[in-house]
Amino acid sequence: MSTLPAQVLGDDRLDLLELALGGGLEPDRLAAAILPDAGRVTPGEAVAVVLTDQENTPLARLESPGPGGEWSLEELRHLPVGTGRQWDPALRRPARDVRAALADAEDVVALIVNAAPTWVDQTFVARESAEADRTVLLVPVSRRRRNGSEVGPGGLVRSALSLAPSAGTPAEVVVVPWPSSPPPGLTLEDVAQAYGAGRTADVVGQRDEELRALVAGLDDTQAQAVAALYPPASAAEVLRAARGARHRGAVVFFTGFSGSGKSTVARALAEQLEDDGLATTLLDGDAVRQHLSKGLGFDREGRETNIERIGYVASLVARHGGIAIAAPIAPFASSRAHVRALAEETGAVFLLVHVATPLEVCEARDRKGMYAKARAGEIPDFTGISSPYEEPGDADVTIDTSSGTVDEAVAEVRTALDAALG
């Protein structure tokens, strides 16, 4: 059996992988969507490929016995999860589990809820579910960051939960991992069958043109109200001032050992801030290394240049009223001080978060096997092993993920951020 190069999955492909691991998508369709050479395997050759996240952590293994054979999928490690209602395991259930729970129902209708439902949508749900034995409200959510004007995944799930009682039959809400850009030929209607539905309807898709126009015109409400109160010249100035108004920007800068939990807490914080409608940009250490700082080494000079680049981008985000969240290791005090100075020069709030998870805990986690390689001398300049970590004495928040939950850590950082923003 030959092994294809490992495939690094972005957010959309991670959604597809989660869907497939739960039985909502056939491995063949997963392979076709994420492996460009899946259909061009040498005749008679069996192949395998390891699927990883952007941190190169192995998540699953796809195998094909050769042309004509079906692909198989094996989970190697649980996919990382975030916080918020969209990650609640009671709602984000695998397709096979939902299908099994609905097996005794003769008529199951799946209603797709992909936008905050209106009163008209609620009436539609009641009508469509009236004659069904069971109703499933499928809420498609994506890992990819949403547009600022859209209701976020958490808000969408809460809306669906409030909608469930309007169904005339027993109804449940099920969160479906769904890429923001699905591959050609894959529809939510197809996936709904894997969740046990006999028929499917799109709640938003049934809206007539008048309702669509009303929803689309919500952004014009302020302009119309201002125009009714002010003469044209004054109205233009009031609207100009409103467009220019912004919240004070902020940079939340996490530092700590590899494996300390920085990225996990940073992602969860970003999700929570976005769910609250705040413009948030996440600059994760590994992702930045692949793009903004590609080619830089891990010696002191390379590390400091990497942190300076992160700090510069974060300060630009904060300058325009956004919240930038960065989660590099950032082992050197001089680099962290430079980032603080860049942020504060723009008038933004700067919050240094030290994720003080002990080195032995981080090494025991060793998700990517990096500590073991560093101990063996295979990785030079590895922080905590062959390169120093200068523990911050100026941290605004200190957390330890070995003695508390992610939710608790996020709450502590959020409290400090809210207080700093006033």
Tab-separated table of C-alpha atoms in Angstrom:
chain	number	residue	atom	x	y	z
A	1	MET	CA	0.000	0.000	0.000
A	2	SER	CA	1.382	3.404	-0.961
A	3	THR	CA	0.854	6.440	1.226
A	4	LEU	CA	-0.176	9.752	-0.266
A	5	PRO	CA	1.220	12.958	1.283
A	6	ALA	CA	-0.674	14.031	4.390
A	7	GLN	CA	-3.535	16.392	3.652
A	8	VAL	CA	-3.757	19.498	5.852
A	9	LEU	CA	-7.413	20.430	6.267
A	10	GLY	CA	-8.730	23.968	6.540
A	11	ASP	CA	-11.973	24.883	8.270
A	12	ASP	CA	-14.305	23.800	5.446
A	13	ARG	CA	-12.655	20.414	5.068
A	14	LEU	CA	-12.641	19.872	8.821
A	15	ASP	CA	-16.415	20.366	8.719
A	16	LEU	CA	-16.642	17.695	6.005
A	17	LEU	CA	-14.427	15.338	8.008
A	18	GLU	CA	-16.570	15.739	11.131
A	19	LEU	CA	-19.670	15.105	9.038
A	20	ALA	CA	-18.156	11.938	7.575
A	21	LEU	CA	-16.866	10.625	10.916
A	22	GLY	CA	-20.412	10.944	12.262
A	23	GLY	CA	-21.933	8.994	9.381
A	24	GLY	CA	-23.400	12.004	7.586
A	25	LEU	CA	-21.189	11.698	4.494
A	26	GLU	CA	-19.802	8.651	2.703
A	27	PRO	CA	-15.984	8.280	2.784
A	28	ASP	CA	-16.000	8.140	-1.035
A	29	ARG	CA	-17.562	11.608	-1.223
A	30	LEU	CA	-15.166	12.882	1.429
A	31	ALA	CA	-12.209	11.569	-0.581
A	32	ALA	CA	-13.503	13.150	-3.784
A	33	ALA	CA	-13.923	16.489	-2.000
A	34	ILE	CA	-10.555	16.718	-0.250
A	35	LEU	CA	-8.160	14.581	-2.303
A	36	PRO	CA	-7.447	16.031	-5.742
A	37	ASP	CA	-5.917	12.724	-6.909
A	38	ALA	CA	-8.535	10.418	-5.373
A	39	GLY	CA	-9.836	9.418	-8.816
A	40	ARG	CA	-6.382	8.931	-10.348
A	41	VAL	CA	-4.954	6.098	-8.286
A	42	THR	CA	-2.659	3.699	-10.139
A	43	PRO	CA	-4.707	0.642	-11.240
A	44	GLY	CA	-4.568	-2.090	-8.643
A	45	GLU	CA	-2.788	0.097	-6.115
A	46	ALA	CA	-4.068	0.472	-2.568
A	47	VAL	CA	-3.483	3.905	-1.062
A	48	ALA	CA	-3.821	5.640	2.274
A	49	VAL	CA	-3.632	9.243	3.381
A	50	VAL	CA	-3.516	10.844	6.827
A	51	LEU	CA	-5.705	13.882	7.344
A	52	THR	CA	-4.386	16.560	9.714
A	53	ASP	CA	-5.461	19.929	11.059
A	54	GLN	CA	-3.468	23.099	10.375
A	55	GLU	CA	-1.209	22.267	13.309
A	56	ASN	CA	-0.330	18.988	11.553
A	57	THR	CA	-2.072	16.904	14.199
A	58	PRO	CA	-3.233	13.577	12.668
A	59	LEU	CA	-7.014	13.344	12.894
A	60	ALA	CA	-8.097	10.551	10.561
A	61	ARG	CA	-6.904	8.064	7.965
A	62	LEU	CA	-8.510	7.502	4.567
A	63	GLU	CA	-7.792	4.239	2.762
A	64	SER	CA	-8.736	2.802	-0.617
A	65	PRO	CA	-8.114	-0.807	-1.642
A	66	GLY	CA	-7.655	0.373	-5.218
A	67	PRO	CA	-9.778	1.394	-8.211
A	68	GLY	CA	-13.372	0.288	-7.863
A	69	GLY	CA	-13.097	-0.227	-4.130
A	70	GLU	CA	-14.802	1.952	-1.553
A	71	TRP	CA	-12.816	4.325	0.587
A	72	SER	CA	-12.785	3.703	4.333
A	73	LEU	CA	-12.325	6.259	7.104
A	74	GLU	CA	-10.704	5.731	10.500
A	75	GLU	CA	-10.658	8.311	13.273
A	76	LEU	CA	-7.213	8.752	14.843
A	77	ARG	CA	-7.977	11.570	17.267
A	78	HIS	CA	-11.087	13.454	18.313
A	79	LEU	CA	-11.493	16.696	16.441
A	80	PRO	CA	-10.927	19.817	18.562
A	81	VAL	CA	-14.074	21.488	19.844
A	82	GLY	CA	-14.922	25.042	20.845
A	83	THR	CA	-17.341	26.646	23.255
A	84	GLY	CA	-20.876	27.918	22.790
A	85	ARG	CA	-24.199	26.199	22.169
A	86	GLN	CA	-23.118	25.106	18.691
A	87	TRP	CA	-20.559	22.794	20.324
A	88	ASP	CA	-22.945	21.277	22.886
A	89	PRO	CA	-22.606	17.484	22.395
A	90	ALA	CA	-26.292	17.081	23.218
A	91	LEU	CA	-27.052	19.104	20.070
A	92	ARG	CA	-24.035	18.360	17.848
A	93	ARG	CA	-24.888	14.698	17.523
A	94	PRO	CA	-23.428	12.342	14.893
A	95	ALA	CA	-25.782	11.547	12.033
A	96	ARG	CA	-25.779	7.825	12.836
A	97	ASP	CA	-26.970	8.501	16.414
A	98	VAL	CA	-29.779	10.804	15.269
A	99	ARG	CA	-30.819	8.322	12.575
A	100	ALA	CA	-30.926	5.487	15.101
A	101	ALA	CA	-33.025	7.532	17.528
A	102	LEU	CA	-35.569	8.263	14.785
A	103	ALA	CA	-35.691	4.740	13.378
A	104	ASP	CA	-39.150	3.985	14.819
A	105	ALA	CA	-40.789	7.109	13.372
A	106	GLU	CA	-42.622	6.617	10.072
A	107	ASP	CA	-42.547	10.232	8.910
A	108	VAL	CA	-39.597	12.427	9.870
A	109	VAL	CA	-39.334	15.933	8.470
A	110	ALA	CA	-36.052	17.825	8.597
A	111	LEU	CA	-36.385	21.600	8.574
A	112	ILE	CA	-33.163	23.441	7.769
A	113	VAL	CA	-32.651	26.563	9.879
A	114	ASN	CA	-29.775	28.572	8.375
A	115	ALA	CA	-30.865	32.077	9.409
A	116	ALA	CA	-32.647	33.620	12.379
A	117	PRO	CA	-36.310	32.666	11.825
A	118	THR	CA	-38.997	35.315	11.385
A	119	TRP	CA	-42.640	35.066	12.494
A	120	VAL	CA	-43.463	33.847	8.979
A	121	ASP	CA	-40.791	31.145	9.296
A	122	GLN	CA	-42.241	30.048	12.627
A	123	THR	CA	-45.659	29.606	11.019
A	124	PHE	CA	-44.040	27.595	8.225
A	125	VAL	CA	-42.378	25.283	10.740
A	126	ALA	CA	-45.681	24.646	12.499
A	127	ARG	CA	-47.405	23.869	9.196
A	128	GLU	CA	-44.682	21.570	7.834
A	129	SER	CA	-44.383	19.555	11.039
A	130	ALA	CA	-48.137	19.242	11.712
A	131	GLU	CA	-48.525	15.896	9.959
A	132	ALA	CA	-45.082	14.457	10.757
A	133	ASP	CA	-44.304	11.955	13.487
A	134	ARG	CA	-41.056	13.730	14.359
A	135	THR	CA	-39.459	17.034	13.424
A	136	VAL	CA	-35.730	17.712	13.320
A	137	LEU	CA	-34.508	21.288	13.095
A	138	LEU	CA	-31.141	20.988	11.381
A	139	VAL	CA	-28.846	23.943	12.091
A	140	PRO	CA	-25.851	24.042	9.717
A	141	VAL	CA	-22.827	25.734	11.304
A	142	SER	CA	-19.349	26.305	9.945
A	143	ARG	CA	-15.950	26.525	11.570
A	144	ARG	CA	-14.999	29.340	9.211
A	145	ARG	CA	-15.475	32.791	10.685
A	146	ARG	CA	-18.739	34.448	9.739
A	147	ASN	CA	-19.406	37.833	8.167
A	148	GLY	CA	-19.880	40.538	10.781
A	149	SER	CA	-23.491	41.254	9.811
A	150	GLU	CA	-24.686	37.664	10.111
A	151	VAL	CA	-26.117	35.984	13.186
A	152	GLY	CA	-23.336	33.742	14.484
A	153	PRO	CA	-23.529	29.976	15.064
A	154	GLY	CA	-24.363	30.339	18.759
A	155	GLY	CA	-27.163	32.787	18.052
A	156	LEU	CA	-28.502	30.591	15.273
A	157	VAL	CA	-28.674	27.590	17.600
A	158	ARG	CA	-30.420	29.620	20.309
A	159	SER	CA	-32.952	30.829	17.734
A	160	ALA	CA	-33.627	27.250	16.628
A	161	LEU	CA	-34.081	26.102	20.217
A	162	SER	CA	-36.701	28.787	20.761
A	163	LEU	CA	-38.375	27.747	17.515
A	164	ALA	CA	-38.706	24.064	18.440
A	165	PRO	CA	-41.862	24.436	20.594
A	166	SER	CA	-43.728	25.907	17.605
A	167	ALA	CA	-43.586	22.534	15.845
A	168	GLY	CA	-46.771	20.555	16.344
A	169	THR	CA	-44.864	17.278	16.748
A	170	PRO	CA	-41.989	16.264	19.012
A	171	ALA	CA	-39.069	18.323	17.721
A	172	GLU	CA	-35.383	18.416	18.434
A	173	VAL	CA	-32.544	20.675	17.355
A	174	VAL	CA	-29.492	19.066	15.773
A	175	VAL	CA	-26.321	20.966	14.885
A	176	VAL	CA	-24.799	19.872	11.567
A	177	PRO	CA	-21.154	20.673	10.743
A	178	TRP	CA	-21.396	22.306	7.353
A	179	PRO	CA	-18.691	24.008	5.246
A	180	SER	CA	-19.282	27.606	4.261
A	181	SER	CA	-18.335	26.559	0.708
A	182	PRO	CA	-19.633	22.993	0.202
A	183	PRO	CA	-18.235	20.929	-2.669
A	184	PRO	CA	-20.285	20.740	-5.891
A	185	GLY	CA	-23.189	18.326	-5.754
A	186	LEU	CA	-23.412	18.144	-1.964
A	187	THR	CA	-26.580	19.622	-0.475
A	188	LEU	CA	-28.059	19.780	2.989
A	189	GLU	CA	-31.075	17.922	1.640
A	190	ASP	CA	-28.796	14.950	0.841
A	191	VAL	CA	-27.227	15.075	4.284
A	192	ALA	CA	-30.643	15.286	5.980
A	193	GLN	CA	-31.395	11.753	4.780
A	194	ALA	CA	-28.310	10.525	6.625
A	195	TYR	CA	-29.797	12.073	9.765
A	196	GLY	CA	-32.944	9.988	9.318
A	197	ALA	CA	-35.242	12.427	7.515
A	198	GLY	CA	-37.743	11.190	4.959
A	199	ARG	CA	-38.445	14.682	3.664
A	200	THR	CA	-36.735	18.036	3.954
A	201	ALA	CA	-37.679	21.702	3.727
A	202	ASP	CA	-35.576	24.849	3.838
A	203	VAL	CA	-37.123	27.266	6.349
A	204	VAL	CA	-35.481	30.338	4.834
A	205	GLY	CA	-35.885	29.086	1.262
A	206	GLN	CA	-39.688	29.284	1.504
A	207	ARG	CA	-39.684	33.058	2.092
A	208	ASP	CA	-41.476	35.041	-0.613
A	209	GLU	CA	-39.900	38.020	-2.367
A	210	GLU	CA	-41.636	40.556	-0.140
A	211	LEU	CA	-40.276	39.004	3.061
A	212	ARG	CA	-36.811	38.655	1.538
A	213	ALA	CA	-36.867	42.326	0.620
A	214	LEU	CA	-37.926	43.316	4.137
A	215	VAL	CA	-35.125	41.281	5.731
A	216	ALA	CA	-32.555	42.558	3.233
A	217	GLY	CA	-33.678	46.125	3.890
A	218	LEU	CA	-33.049	46.031	7.631
A	219	ASP	CA	-29.696	47.751	7.120
A	220	ASP	CA	-31.522	50.717	5.596
A	221	THR	CA	-33.713	51.244	8.665
A	222	GLN	CA	-31.337	53.681	10.332
A	223	ALA	CA	-30.894	55.703	7.129
A	224	GLN	CA	-34.655	55.950	6.645
A	225	ALA	CA	-35.208	57.051	10.240
A	226	VAL	CA	-32.464	59.690	9.995
A	227	ALA	CA	-33.855	60.964	6.690
A	228	ALA	CA	-37.272	61.407	8.307
A	229	LEU	CA	-35.817	63.500	11.141
A	230	TYR	CA	-33.208	65.653	9.384
A	231	PRO	CA	-32.948	67.691	6.189
A	232	PRO	CA	-30.626	66.119	3.576
A	233	ALA	CA	-27.398	67.942	4.520
A	234	SER	CA	-27.805	67.226	8.231
A	235	ALA	CA	-28.867	63.636	7.564
A	236	ALA	CA	-25.686	63.046	5.571
A	237	GLU	CA	-23.540	64.309	8.449
A	238	VAL	CA	-25.396	62.261	11.085
A	239	LEU	CA	-24.964	59.099	8.999
A	240	ARG	CA	-21.307	59.931	8.365
A	241	ALA	CA	-20.714	60.251	12.113
A	242	ALA	CA	-22.536	56.962	12.760
A	243	ARG	CA	-20.391	55.156	10.202
A	244	GLY	CA	-17.267	56.580	11.777
A	245	ALA	CA	-18.260	55.670	15.315
A	246	ARG	CA	-16.447	52.633	16.686
A	247	HIS	CA	-15.681	50.878	19.865
A	248	ARG	CA	-12.187	51.136	21.282
A	249	GLY	CA	-9.997	48.451	19.777
A	250	ALA	CA	-8.130	45.817	21.755
A	251	VAL	CA	-5.308	43.306	21.436
A	252	VAL	CA	-5.557	40.176	23.563
A	253	PHE	CA	-2.137	38.538	23.467
A	254	PHE	CA	-1.707	34.991	24.806
A	255	THR	CA	1.716	33.612	25.704
A	256	GLY	CA	2.789	30.226	27.057
A	257	PHE	CA	4.447	26.919	26.261
A	258	SER	CA	3.466	24.767	23.321
A	259	GLY	CA	0.569	22.601	24.501
A	260	SER	CA	-0.407	25.014	27.276
A	261	GLY	CA	-3.893	25.538	25.832
A	262	LYS	CA	-3.313	29.014	24.352
A	263	SER	CA	-4.926	28.289	21.003
A	264	THR	CA	-7.903	26.499	22.543
A	265	VAL	CA	-8.725	29.365	24.899
A	266	ALA	CA	-8.035	31.978	22.207
A	267	ARG	CA	-10.387	30.291	19.729
A	268	ALA	CA	-13.098	29.951	22.364
A	269	LEU	CA	-12.729	33.624	23.312
A	270	ALA	CA	-12.938	34.654	19.650
A	271	GLU	CA	-16.114	32.605	19.193
A	272	GLN	CA	-17.706	34.210	22.238
A	273	LEU	CA	-16.805	37.751	21.149
A	274	GLU	CA	-18.112	37.122	17.640
A	275	ASP	CA	-21.297	35.668	19.079
A	276	ASP	CA	-21.728	38.996	20.881
A	277	GLY	CA	-21.426	40.833	17.560
A	278	LEU	CA	-17.893	42.173	18.107
A	279	ALA	CA	-15.510	42.344	15.129
A	280	THR	CA	-12.804	39.850	16.056
A	281	THR	CA	-9.661	38.657	14.262
A	282	LEU	CA	-7.844	35.545	15.476
A	283	LEU	CA	-4.098	35.368	14.771
A	284	ASP	CA	-3.156	31.863	15.854
A	285	GLY	CA	0.553	31.087	16.127
A	286	ASP	CA	0.688	28.055	13.825
A	287	ALA	CA	-1.535	29.619	11.160
A	288	VAL	CA	0.575	32.801	11.171
A	289	ARG	CA	3.717	30.716	10.724
A	290	GLN	CA	2.222	29.149	7.603
A	291	HIS	CA	1.291	32.457	5.998
A	292	LEU	CA	2.475	35.758	7.469
A	293	SER	CA	5.826	34.407	8.699
A	294	LYS	CA	6.448	31.577	6.267
A	295	GLY	CA	10.163	30.899	5.887
A	296	LEU	CA	11.237	32.354	9.221
A	297	GLY	CA	13.404	30.184	11.446
A	298	PHE	CA	12.913	29.374	15.121
A	299	ASP	CA	16.107	30.978	16.394
A	300	ARG	CA	15.774	34.097	18.515
A	301	GLU	CA	15.858	36.467	15.538
A	302	GLY	CA	13.222	34.490	13.652
A	303	ARG	CA	10.969	34.261	16.696
A	304	GLU	CA	11.185	37.983	17.428
A	305	THR	CA	10.463	38.889	13.789
A	306	ASN	CA	7.436	36.589	13.863
A	307	ILE	CA	6.079	38.271	17.005
A	308	GLU	CA	6.720	41.754	15.573
A	309	ARG	CA	4.676	40.864	12.478
A	310	ILE	CA	1.839	39.531	14.597
A	311	GLY	CA	1.941	42.647	16.750
A	312	TYR	CA	1.860	44.941	13.734
A	313	VAL	CA	-1.156	43.224	12.181
A	314	ALA	CA	-2.920	43.109	15.561
A	315	SER	CA	-2.344	46.848	16.056
A	316	LEU	CA	-3.880	47.573	12.645
A	317	VAL	CA	-6.976	45.587	13.597
A	318	ALA	CA	-7.235	47.418	16.928
A	319	ARG	CA	-6.621	50.823	15.334
A	320	HIS	CA	-9.868	50.412	13.413
A	321	GLY	CA	-11.901	49.367	16.435
A	322	GLY	CA	-11.571	45.611	16.095
A	323	ILE	CA	-10.415	43.053	18.633
A	324	ALA	CA	-7.298	41.127	17.668
A	325	ILE	CA	-6.523	37.881	19.494
A	326	ALA	CA	-3.047	36.413	19.094
A	327	ALA	CA	-1.797	33.114	20.488
A	328	PRO	CA	1.898	32.554	19.753
A	329	ILE	CA	4.386	31.102	22.219
A	330	ALA	CA	6.134	34.524	22.432
A	331	PRO	CA	8.918	33.384	24.778
A	332	PHE	CA	10.831	36.669	25.003
A	333	ALA	CA	9.846	39.642	27.164
A	334	SER	CA	11.301	42.173	24.683
A	335	SER	CA	9.026	40.932	21.895
A	336	ARG	CA	5.940	41.022	24.101
A	337	ALA	CA	6.813	44.563	25.222
A	338	HIS	CA	7.132	45.615	21.569
A	339	VAL	CA	3.658	44.260	20.784
A	340	ARG	CA	2.205	46.055	23.816
A	341	ALA	CA	3.785	49.317	22.657
A	342	LEU	CA	2.418	48.932	19.115
A	343	ALA	CA	-1.100	48.380	20.443
A	344	GLU	CA	-1.046	51.175	23.000
A	345	GLU	CA	0.302	53.647	20.428
A	346	THR	CA	-2.998	53.252	18.570
A	347	GLY	CA	-4.983	53.977	21.748
A	348	ALA	CA	-6.112	50.357	21.969
A	349	VAL	CA	-6.456	48.205	25.047
A	350	PHE	CA	-3.652	45.638	25.407
A	351	LEU	CA	-4.231	42.532	27.507
A	352	LEU	CA	-1.357	40.120	28.103
A	353	VAL	CA	-2.624	36.669	29.059
A	354	HIS	CA	-0.057	34.249	30.472
A	355	VAL	CA	-1.224	30.667	30.040
A	356	ALA	CA	0.899	29.329	32.877
A	357	THR	CA	0.227	25.625	32.400
A	358	PRO	CA	3.290	23.819	33.860
A	359	LEU	CA	5.874	22.515	31.395
A	360	GLU	CA	5.450	18.930	32.594
A	361	VAL	CA	1.730	19.090	31.829
A	362	CYS	CA	2.364	20.519	28.368
A	363	GLU	CA	4.951	17.849	27.680
A	364	ALA	CA	2.608	15.095	28.852
A	365	ARG	CA	-0.013	16.316	26.373
A	366	ASP	CA	2.588	16.392	23.537
A	367	ARG	CA	-0.171	16.279	20.928
A	368	LYS	CA	2.199	16.524	17.967
A	369	GLY	CA	5.144	14.624	19.451
A	370	MET	CA	7.247	17.789	19.421
A	371	TYR	CA	8.537	17.568	22.980
A	372	ALA	CA	9.720	14.008	22.440
A	373	LYS	CA	11.645	15.084	19.352
A	374	ALA	CA	13.104	18.070	21.195
A	375	ARG	CA	14.261	15.832	24.067
A	376	ALA	CA	15.894	13.564	21.476
A	377	GLY	CA	17.756	16.524	19.998
A	378	GLU	CA	15.822	16.409	16.719
A	379	ILE	CA	14.347	19.909	17.128
A	380	PRO	CA	16.726	22.739	18.070
A	381	ASP	CA	15.592	25.951	19.767
A	382	PHE	CA	12.486	24.380	21.273
A	383	THR	CA	10.964	26.572	23.975
A	384	GLY	CA	11.214	25.045	27.443
A	385	ILE	CA	13.673	22.356	26.345
A	386	SER	CA	16.524	23.844	24.324
A	387	SER	CA	15.401	27.483	24.234
A	388	PRO	CA	14.403	29.676	27.191
A	389	TYR	CA	10.960	30.977	28.088
A	390	GLU	CA	11.014	34.300	29.895
A	391	GLU	CA	8.015	34.165	32.198
A	392	PRO	CA	6.099	37.450	32.056
A	393	GLY	CA	6.065	39.653	35.117
A	394	ASP	CA	3.586	42.048	33.536
A	395	ALA	CA	0.746	39.679	32.673
A	396	ASP	CA	-2.718	41.214	32.998
A	397	VAL	CA	-4.311	37.776	33.378
A	398	THR	CA	-2.740	34.457	34.392
A	399	ILE	CA	-4.549	31.172	33.779
A	400	ASP	CA	-3.639	27.499	34.060
A	401	THR	CA	-5.546	25.080	31.839
A	402	SER	CA	-4.422	22.112	33.927
A	403	SER	CA	-6.488	23.282	36.902
A	404	GLY	CA	-9.566	24.750	35.235
A	405	THR	CA	-11.879	24.378	32.265
A	406	VAL	CA	-11.726	26.274	28.985
A	407	ASP	CA	-15.003	28.013	29.861
A	408	GLU	CA	-13.538	29.211	33.163
A	409	ALA	CA	-10.405	30.494	31.422
A	410	VAL	CA	-12.442	32.340	28.801
A	411	ALA	CA	-14.640	33.884	31.517
A	412	GLU	CA	-11.577	35.166	33.382
A	413	VAL	CA	-10.069	36.733	30.257
A	414	ARG	CA	-13.414	38.168	29.169
A	415	THR	CA	-13.954	39.796	32.569
A	416	ALA	CA	-10.560	41.501	32.348
A	417	LEU	CA	-11.174	42.587	28.754
A	418	ASP	CA	-14.606	44.037	29.519
A	419	ALA	CA	-13.196	45.941	32.483
A	420	ALA	CA	-10.333	47.348	30.372
A	421	LEU	CA	-12.693	48.412	27.580
A	422	GLY	CA	-14.960	50.089	30.133
